[in-house]
mmCIF file of N, CA and C in Angstrom:
data_model
loop_
_atom_site.group_PDB
_atom_site.id
_atom_site.type_symbol
_atom_site.label_atom_id
_atom_site.label_comp_id
_atom_site.label_asym_id
_atom_site.label_seq_id
_atom_site.Cartn_x
_atom_site.Cartn_y
_atom_site.Cartn_z
ATOM 1 N N MET A 186 -70.741 24.140 71.065
ATOM 2 C CA MET A 186 -70.309 24.432 72.684
ATOM 3 C C MET A 186 -69.358 25.390 71.679
ATOM 4 N N THR A 187 -68.458 24.839 71.169
ATOM 5 C CA THR A 187 -67.044 25.955 70.469
ATOM 6 C C THR A 187 -67.403 26.618 69.200
ATOM 7 N N LYS A 188 -68.905 26.500 68.882
ATOM 8 C CA LYS A 188 -69.322 26.988 67.908
ATOM 9 C C LYS A 188 -70.044 28.146 68.719
ATOM 10 N N ARG A 189 -70.846 28.056 69.499
ATOM 11 C CA ARG A 189 -71.564 29.330 70.368
ATOM 12 C C ARG A 189 -70.191 30.377 70.987
ATOM 13 N N ILE A 190 -69.136 29.691 70.862
ATOM 14 C CA ILE A 190 -68.547 30.674 71.966
ATOM 15 C C ILE A 190 -67.989 31.762 70.713
ATOM 16 N N SER A 191 -67.462 30.929 69.760
ATOM 17 C CA SER A 191 -66.757 31.546 68.455
ATOM 18 C C SER A 191 -68.030 33.262 68.350
ATOM 19 N N ALA A 192 -69.265 32.182 68.331
ATOM 20 C CA ALA A 192 -70.230 32.798 67.691
ATOM 21 C C ALA A 192 -70.222 34.472 68.445
ATOM 22 N N LEU A 193 -70.363 34.298 69.668
ATOM 23 C CA LEU A 193 -69.964 35.103 70.318
ATOM 24 C C LEU A 193 -69.289 36.126 71.288
ATOM 25 N N ALA A 194 -67.508 35.105 70.576
ATOM 26 C CA ALA A 194 -66.203 36.419 70.328
ATOM 27 C C ALA A 194 -66.508 37.518 68.806
ATOM 28 N N VAL A 195 -67.013 36.712 67.973
ATOM 29 C CA VAL A 195 -67.399 37.602 66.668
ATOM 30 C C VAL A 195 -68.354 38.376 66.652
ATOM 31 N N SER A 196 -69.321 38.060 67.952
ATOM 32 C CA SER A 196 -70.295 39.028 67.539
ATOM 33 C C SER A 196 -69.646 40.776 68.482
ATOM 34 N N ALA A 197 -69.187 40.514 69.819
ATOM 35 C CA ALA A 197 -68.650 41.141 70.974
ATOM 36 C C ALA A 197 -67.725 41.640 70.131
ATOM 37 N N ALA A 198 -66.650 41.132 69.163
ATOM 38 C CA ALA A 198 -65.704 42.313 68.462
ATOM 39 C C ALA A 198 -66.896 43.072 67.434
ATOM 40 N N ILE A 199 -67.385 42.655 65.926
ATOM 41 C CA ILE A 199 -68.701 43.818 65.526
ATOM 42 C C ILE A 199 -68.993 44.799 67.096
ATOM 43 N N VAL A 200 -69.527 44.368 67.539
ATOM 44 C CA VAL A 200 -69.923 45.710 69.151
ATOM 45 C C VAL A 200 -68.460 46.390 69.228
ATOM 46 N N GLY A 201 -67.690 46.065 68.792
ATOM 47 C CA GLY A 201 -66.842 46.556 70.177
ATOM 48 C C GLY A 201 -66.104 48.026 68.845
ATOM 49 N N GLY A 202 -66.017 47.043 67.826
ATOM 50 C CA GLY A 202 -65.774 47.738 66.327
ATOM 51 C C GLY A 202 -66.717 48.997 66.246
ATOM 52 N N LEU A 203 -67.747 48.540 66.454
ATOM 53 C CA LEU A 203 -68.847 49.445 66.306
ATOM 54 C C LEU A 203 -69.017 50.559 67.540
ATOM 55 N N PHE A 204 -68.741 50.136 67.956
ATOM 56 C CA PHE A 204 -68.459 51.356 69.287
ATOM 57 C C PHE A 204 -67.537 52.733 69.088
ATOM 58 N N ILE A 205 -66.413 51.623 68.577
ATOM 59 C CA ILE A 205 -65.425 52.565 68.631
ATOM 60 C C ILE A 205 -65.095 54.267 67.208
ATOM 61 N N ALA A 206 -65.637 52.886 65.991
ATOM 62 C CA ALA A 206 -66.089 54.317 64.954
ATOM 63 C C ALA A 206 -66.846 54.873 65.138
ATOM 64 N N SER A 207 -67.937 54.650 65.839
ATOM 65 C CA SER A 207 -69.016 55.461 65.837
ATOM 66 C C SER A 207 -68.447 56.524 66.901
ATOM 67 N N VAL A 208 -67.561 56.749 68.282
ATOM 68 C CA VAL A 208 -66.914 57.683 68.775
ATOM 69 C C VAL A 208 -66.428 59.025 67.270
ATOM 70 N N PRO A 209 -67.020 59.975 67.778
ATOM 71 C CA PRO A 209 -66.786 60.856 66.840
ATOM 72 C C PRO A 209 -64.687 60.253 67.548
ATOM 73 N N ALA A 210 -63.979 61.696 66.827
ATOM 74 C CA ALA A 210 -62.796 61.922 67.190
ATOM 75 C C ALA A 210 -62.058 62.970 68.169
ATOM 76 N N HIS A 211 -63.071 63.851 68.198
ATOM 77 C CA HIS A 211 -63.158 65.003 69.272
ATOM 78 C C HIS A 211 -63.863 64.631 70.829
ATOM 79 N N ALA A 212 -64.134 63.348 70.985
ATOM 80 C CA ALA A 212 -64.431 63.943 72.030
ATOM 81 C C ALA A 212 -63.130 62.681 72.406
ATOM 82 N N ALA A 213 -62.681 62.697 71.747
ATOM 83 C CA ALA A 213 -61.237 61.225 72.340
ATOM 84 C C ALA A 213 -60.052 63.092 73.000
ATOM 85 N N THR A 214 -59.743 63.604 72.472
ATOM 86 C CA THR A 214 -59.737 64.748 74.077
ATOM 87 C C THR A 214 -59.986 66.603 74.176
ATOM 88 N N SER A 215 -59.729 66.584 75.230
ATOM 89 C CA SER A 215 -60.885 68.064 75.491
ATOM 90 C C SER A 215 -59.721 68.976 74.609
ATOM 91 N N ALA A 216 -61.039 69.958 74.878
ATOM 92 C CA ALA A 216 -61.352 71.101 74.301
ATOM 93 C C ALA A 216 -59.191 71.818 74.724
ATOM 94 N N GLY A 217 -58.290 71.757 76.017
ATOM 95 C CA GLY A 217 -57.957 72.539 76.433
ATOM 96 C C GLY A 217 -56.047 72.037 75.707
ATOM 97 N N GLN A 218 -56.587 70.286 75.299
ATOM 98 C CA GLN A 218 -54.952 69.964 75.170
ATOM 99 C C GLN A 218 -54.973 69.780 73.426
ATOM 100 N N GLY A 219 -55.932 70.454 73.093
ATOM 101 C CA GLY A 219 -55.516 70.355 71.173
ATOM 102 C C GLY A 219 -55.035 71.583 71.005
ATOM 103 N N ALA A 220 -53.371 71.544 69.898
ATOM 104 C CA ALA A 220 -53.002 72.176 69.318
ATOM 105 C C ALA A 220 -53.771 74.195 69.229
ATOM 106 N N PHE A 221 -54.179 73.665 68.146
ATOM 107 C CA PHE A 221 -55.445 75.152 67.984
ATOM 108 C C PHE A 221 -57.387 74.844 67.848
ATOM 109 N N SER A 222 -57.630 75.680 68.208
ATOM 110 C CA SER A 222 -59.582 75.029 67.726
ATOM 111 C C SER A 222 -58.772 75.769 66.058
ATOM 112 N N ALA A 223 -59.803 74.569 65.067
ATOM 113 C CA ALA A 223 -60.369 74.833 63.936
ATOM 114 C C ALA A 223 -60.770 76.304 64.112
ATOM 115 N N ARG A 224 -62.227 76.510 64.444
ATOM 116 C CA ARG A 224 -62.900 76.619 64.158
ATOM 117 C C ARG A 224 -62.611 78.519 64.627
ATOM 118 N N ALA A 225 -61.893 79.101 65.339
ATOM 119 C CA ALA A 225 -61.345 80.515 65.467
ATOM 120 C C ALA A 225 -60.679 80.678 64.271
ATOM 121 N N ALA A 226 -59.936 79.958 64.058
ATOM 122 C CA ALA A 226 -58.734 79.692 62.770
ATOM 123 C C ALA A 226 -59.013 80.440 61.987
ATOM 124 N N VAL A 227 -60.129 79.715 60.794
ATOM 125 C CA VAL A 227 -61.106 80.001 60.121
ATOM 126 C C VAL A 227 -61.819 81.239 60.332
ATOM 127 N N THR A 228 -62.378 82.012 59.635
ATOM 128 C CA THR A 228 -62.254 83.274 58.986
ATOM 129 C C THR A 228 -62.368 83.572 57.709
ATOM 130 N N CYS A 229 -64.337 83.343 57.403
ATOM 131 C CA CYS A 229 -64.536 83.228 56.184
ATOM 132 C C CYS A 229 -65.711 84.643 55.357
ATOM 133 N N ASN A 230 -64.908 85.538 54.779
ATOM 134 C CA ASN A 230 -66.251 86.335 54.577
ATOM 135 C C ASN A 230 -66.359 86.138 52.628
ATOM 136 N N PRO A 231 -67.579 85.696 52.366
ATOM 137 C CA PRO A 231 -68.017 84.987 50.743
ATOM 138 C C PRO A 231 -67.755 86.808 49.983
ATOM 139 N N ASN A 232 -68.173 86.939 50.170
ATOM 140 C CA ASN A 232 -68.668 88.303 49.643
ATOM 141 C C ASN A 232 -67.565 89.458 49.086
ATOM 142 N N GLN A 233 -66.134 89.256 50.104
ATOM 143 C CA GLN A 233 -65.255 90.043 50.227
ATOM 144 C C GLN A 233 -63.856 88.653 49.441
ATOM 145 N N MET A 234 -63.799 87.399 49.167
ATOM 146 C CA MET A 234 -63.837 86.291 48.808
ATOM 147 C C MET A 234 -63.952 86.622 47.127
ATOM 148 N N GLY A 235 -65.939 86.606 46.852
ATOM 149 C CA GLY A 235 -66.323 86.232 45.748
ATOM 150 C C GLY A 235 -65.527 88.214 44.812
ATOM 151 N N GLN A 236 -64.939 88.998 45.803
ATOM 152 C CA GLN A 236 -64.561 90.208 45.425
ATOM 153 C C GLN A 236 -63.462 90.064 44.731
ATOM 154 N N GLN A 237 -62.892 89.243 45.586
ATOM 155 C CA GLN A 237 -61.445 89.173 45.267
ATOM 156 C C GLN A 237 -61.135 88.995 44.528
ATOM 157 N N ILE A 238 -61.421 86.586 43.318
ATOM 158 C CA ILE A 238 -61.836 86.529 42.976
ATOM 159 C C ILE A 238 -62.144 87.102 42.213
ATOM 160 N N ALA A 239 -62.837 87.818 41.435
ATOM 161 C CA ALA A 239 -63.899 88.482 40.660
ATOM 162 C C ALA A 239 -62.086 90.021 39.705
ATOM 163 N N ASN A 240 -61.396 90.180 41.162
ATOM 164 C CA ASN A 240 -59.982 90.848 40.606
ATOM 165 C C ASN A 240 -58.864 90.244 40.348
ATOM 166 N N LEU A 241 -59.104 89.345 40.291
ATOM 167 C CA LEU A 241 -58.005 88.818 40.233
ATOM 168 C C LEU A 241 -58.871 87.603 38.937
ATOM 169 N N LYS A 242 -59.668 88.001 38.414
ATOM 170 C CA LYS A 242 -59.598 87.421 37.014
ATOM 171 C C LYS A 242 -59.802 88.226 35.805
ATOM 172 N N ARG A 243 -59.850 89.584 36.980
ATOM 173 C CA ARG A 243 -60.078 90.716 35.357
ATOM 174 C C ARG A 243 -58.762 91.241 35.347
ATOM 175 N N LYS A 244 -57.432 91.008 36.476
ATOM 176 C CA LYS A 244 -56.350 91.278 35.995
ATOM 177 C C LYS A 244 -55.509 90.238 35.115
ATOM 178 N N ALA A 245 -55.968 88.921 35.586
ATOM 179 C CA ALA A 245 -55.509 88.267 33.883
ATOM 180 C C ALA A 245 -56.125 88.706 32.822
ATOM 181 N N ALA A 246 -56.872 88.846 32.797
ATOM 182 C CA ALA A 246 -57.730 88.936 31.458
ATOM 183 C C ALA A 246 -57.074 90.155 30.694
ATOM 184 N N GLN A 247 -56.570 91.253 31.928
ATOM 185 C CA GLN A 247 -55.753 91.543 31.462
ATOM 186 C C GLN A 247 -53.958 92.089 30.754
ATOM 187 N N LEU A 248 -53.627 91.122 31.898
ATOM 188 C CA LEU A 248 -52.322 90.318 31.551
ATOM 189 C C LEU A 248 -52.068 89.850 30.361
ATOM 190 N N LYS A 249 -53.624 88.889 29.699
ATOM 191 C CA LYS A 249 -52.958 87.636 28.781
ATOM 192 C C LYS A 249 -53.510 89.065 27.873
ATOM 193 N N GLN A 250 -54.499 90.514 27.792
ATOM 194 C CA GLN A 250 -54.537 91.239 26.608
ATOM 195 C C GLN A 250 -52.669 91.735 26.329
ATOM 196 N N LEU A 251 -52.114 92.393 27.282
ATOM 197 C CA LEU A 251 -50.891 92.738 26.903
ATOM 198 C C LEU A 251 -49.480 92.034 27.227
ATOM 199 N N GLY A 252 -50.182 90.664 26.588
ATOM 200 C CA GLY A 252 -49.099 89.217 26.235
ATOM 201 C C GLY A 252 -48.423 88.767 27.809
ATOM 202 N N GLU A 253 -48.862 88.933 28.292
ATOM 203 C CA GLU A 253 -47.918 88.242 29.894
ATOM 204 C C GLU A 253 -48.818 87.274 30.623
ATOM 205 N N THR A 254 -48.089 85.975 29.817
ATOM 206 C CA THR A 254 -49.335 84.655 30.080
ATOM 207 C C THR A 254 -48.937 84.432 30.985
ATOM 208 N N ALA A 255 -47.939 83.939 31.763
ATOM 209 C CA ALA A 255 -47.592 83.705 32.738
ATOM 210 C C ALA A 255 -47.915 84.315 34.067
ATOM 211 N N ALA A 256 -48.022 85.813 33.842
ATOM 212 C CA ALA A 256 -48.322 87.344 34.835
ATOM 213 C C ALA A 256 -49.938 86.343 35.269
ATOM 214 N N ALA A 257 -50.666 86.638 33.933
ATOM 215 C CA ALA A 257 -52.126 85.697 33.640
ATOM 216 C C ALA A 257 -52.065 84.527 34.078
ATOM 217 N N ARG A 258 -51.092 83.665 33.626
ATOM 218 C CA ARG A 258 -51.804 82.203 34.496
ATOM 219 C C ARG A 258 -51.477 82.344 36.261
ATOM 220 N N LYS A 259 -50.614 82.346 36.544
ATOM 221 C CA LYS A 259 -50.567 83.165 37.630
ATOM 222 C C LYS A 259 -51.531 83.319 38.482
ATOM 223 N N ALA A 260 -52.096 84.416 37.930
ATOM 224 C CA ALA A 260 -53.198 85.479 38.801
ATOM 225 C C ALA A 260 -54.444 84.372 38.336
ATOM 226 N N LEU A 261 -54.951 83.500 37.414
ATOM 227 C CA LEU A 261 -56.055 82.774 37.145
ATOM 228 C C LEU A 261 -55.551 81.458 37.924
ATOM 229 N N ASN A 262 -54.593 80.913 38.647
ATOM 230 C CA ASN A 262 -54.454 80.230 39.758
ATOM 231 C C ASN A 262 -54.405 80.647 41.210
ATOM 232 N N GLU A 263 -54.438 81.656 41.136
ATOM 233 C CA GLU A 263 -54.337 82.515 42.554
ATOM 234 C C GLU A 263 -55.900 82.657 42.570
ATOM 235 N N ALA A 264 -57.328 83.237 42.074
ATOM 236 C CA ALA A 264 -58.143 83.182 41.748
ATOM 237 C C ALA A 264 -58.724 81.826 42.217
ATOM 238 N N ALA A 265 -58.012 80.679 41.112
ATOM 239 C CA ALA A 265 -59.302 78.934 41.495
ATOM 240 C C ALA A 265 -58.947 78.673 42.721
ATOM 241 N N ALA A 266 -57.768 78.744 43.345
ATOM 242 C CA ALA A 266 -57.209 78.588 44.438
ATOM 243 C C ALA A 266 -58.112 79.463 45.653
ATOM 244 N N LEU A 267 -58.618 80.547 45.204
ATOM 245 C CA LEU A 267 -59.019 81.742 45.931
ATOM 246 C C LEU A 267 -60.609 81.074 46.281
ATOM 247 N N GLN A 268 -61.344 81.361 44.931
ATOM 248 C CA GLN A 268 -62.255 80.458 44.421
ATOM 249 C C GLN A 268 -62.786 78.315 45.415
ATOM 250 N N LYS A 269 -61.720 77.694 45.315
ATOM 251 C CA LYS A 269 -61.475 76.329 46.752
ATOM 252 C C LYS A 269 -61.657 77.229 47.779
ATOM 253 N N ARG A 270 -60.882 77.844 47.981
ATOM 254 C CA ARG A 270 -60.657 77.797 49.462
ATOM 255 C C ARG A 270 -62.845 78.378 49.902
ATOM 256 N N LEU A 271 -62.965 79.620 49.312
ATOM 257 C CA LEU A 271 -64.734 80.019 49.667
ATOM 258 C C LEU A 271 -65.756 78.525 49.433
ATOM 259 N N ASP A 272 -65.296 77.542 48.065
ATOM 260 C CA ASP A 272 -66.088 77.074 48.575
ATOM 261 C C ASP A 272 -66.037 75.609 50.114
ATOM 262 N N GLN A 273 -64.527 75.621 50.074
ATOM 263 C CA GLN A 273 -64.414 74.631 51.317
ATOM 264 C C GLN A 273 -65.101 76.030 52.643
ATOM 265 N N CYS A 274 -65.273 76.543 52.749
ATOM 266 C CA CYS A 274 -65.960 77.423 53.662
ATOM 267 C C CYS A 274 -67.676 77.392 53.930
ATOM 268 N N VAL A 275 -68.047 77.727 52.363
ATOM 269 C CA VAL A 275 -69.354 77.133 53.080
ATOM 270 C C VAL A 275 -69.245 76.136 52.743
ATOM 271 N N LYS A 276 -68.657 75.472 52.270
ATOM 272 C CA LYS A 276 -69.090 73.406 52.400
ATOM 273 C C LYS A 276 -69.054 73.745 53.822
ATOM 274 N N GLY A 277 -67.959 73.940 54.935
ATOM 275 C CA GLY A 277 -68.097 73.749 56.481
ATOM 276 C C GLY A 277 -68.402 74.960 56.951
ATOM 277 N N ASP A 278 -69.666 75.684 56.383
ATOM 278 C CA ASP A 278 -70.933 76.694 57.545
ATOM 279 C C ASP A 278 -72.127 76.115 56.361
ATOM 280 N N GLU A 279 -72.150 74.890 55.603
ATOM 281 C CA GLU A 279 -73.931 74.115 55.688
ATOM 282 C C GLU A 279 -73.502 73.088 56.224
ATOM 283 N N ASN A 280 -72.261 72.831 56.382
ATOM 284 C CA ASN A 280 -72.198 71.010 57.610
ATOM 285 C C ASN A 280 -72.200 71.268 58.500
ATOM 286 N N ALA A 281 -71.740 72.772 59.401
ATOM 287 C CA ALA A 281 -71.316 73.152 61.032
ATOM 288 C C ALA A 281 -73.251 73.341 61.483
ATOM 289 N N SER A 282 -73.862 74.094 59.841
ATOM 290 C CA SER A 282 -74.926 73.734 61.067
ATOM 291 C C SER A 282 -75.856 72.998 60.786
ATOM 292 N N LYS A 283 -75.565 71.640 60.838
ATOM 293 C CA LYS A 283 -76.342 70.491 60.645
ATOM 294 C C LYS A 283 -75.662 69.842 61.943
ATOM 295 N N PRO A 284 -76.499 68.885 62.726
ATOM 296 C CA PRO A 284 -76.120 68.414 64.088
ATOM 297 C C PRO A 284 -75.359 67.302 63.683
ATOM 298 N N PHE A 285 -75.582 66.479 62.713
ATOM 299 C CA PHE A 285 -74.794 65.256 62.180
ATOM 300 C C PHE A 285 -74.201 65.360 60.679
ATOM 301 N N PRO A 286 -73.830 65.979 60.868
ATOM 302 C CA PRO A 286 -72.919 66.049 59.111
ATOM 303 C C PRO A 286 -72.903 64.741 58.908
ATOM 304 N N GLY A 287 -73.057 64.968 56.935
ATOM 305 C CA GLY A 287 -72.227 63.552 56.664
ATOM 306 C C GLY A 287 -73.387 63.006 55.681
#
């Protein structure tokens, strides 16, 4: 009898845990209660961002030729950050088109 009760308790805990884990996080709050909407805040233009990355890399190469290594490093870091943001935008666009990303 105690084995049955403990088995039922364990299976109920597992089912409850799976149910809680399967509920999406955005379903817990309504859209009006959130402080901001992430979709509205993010704008991504891949062509423009790619052009900016190319310009920053070109500028870094020119600065390096002129001997301004610190400024060249800064321009390359800005280009790398912009490239990272571009990759995130592209990945976000790909995942947004899927009904269940992951």
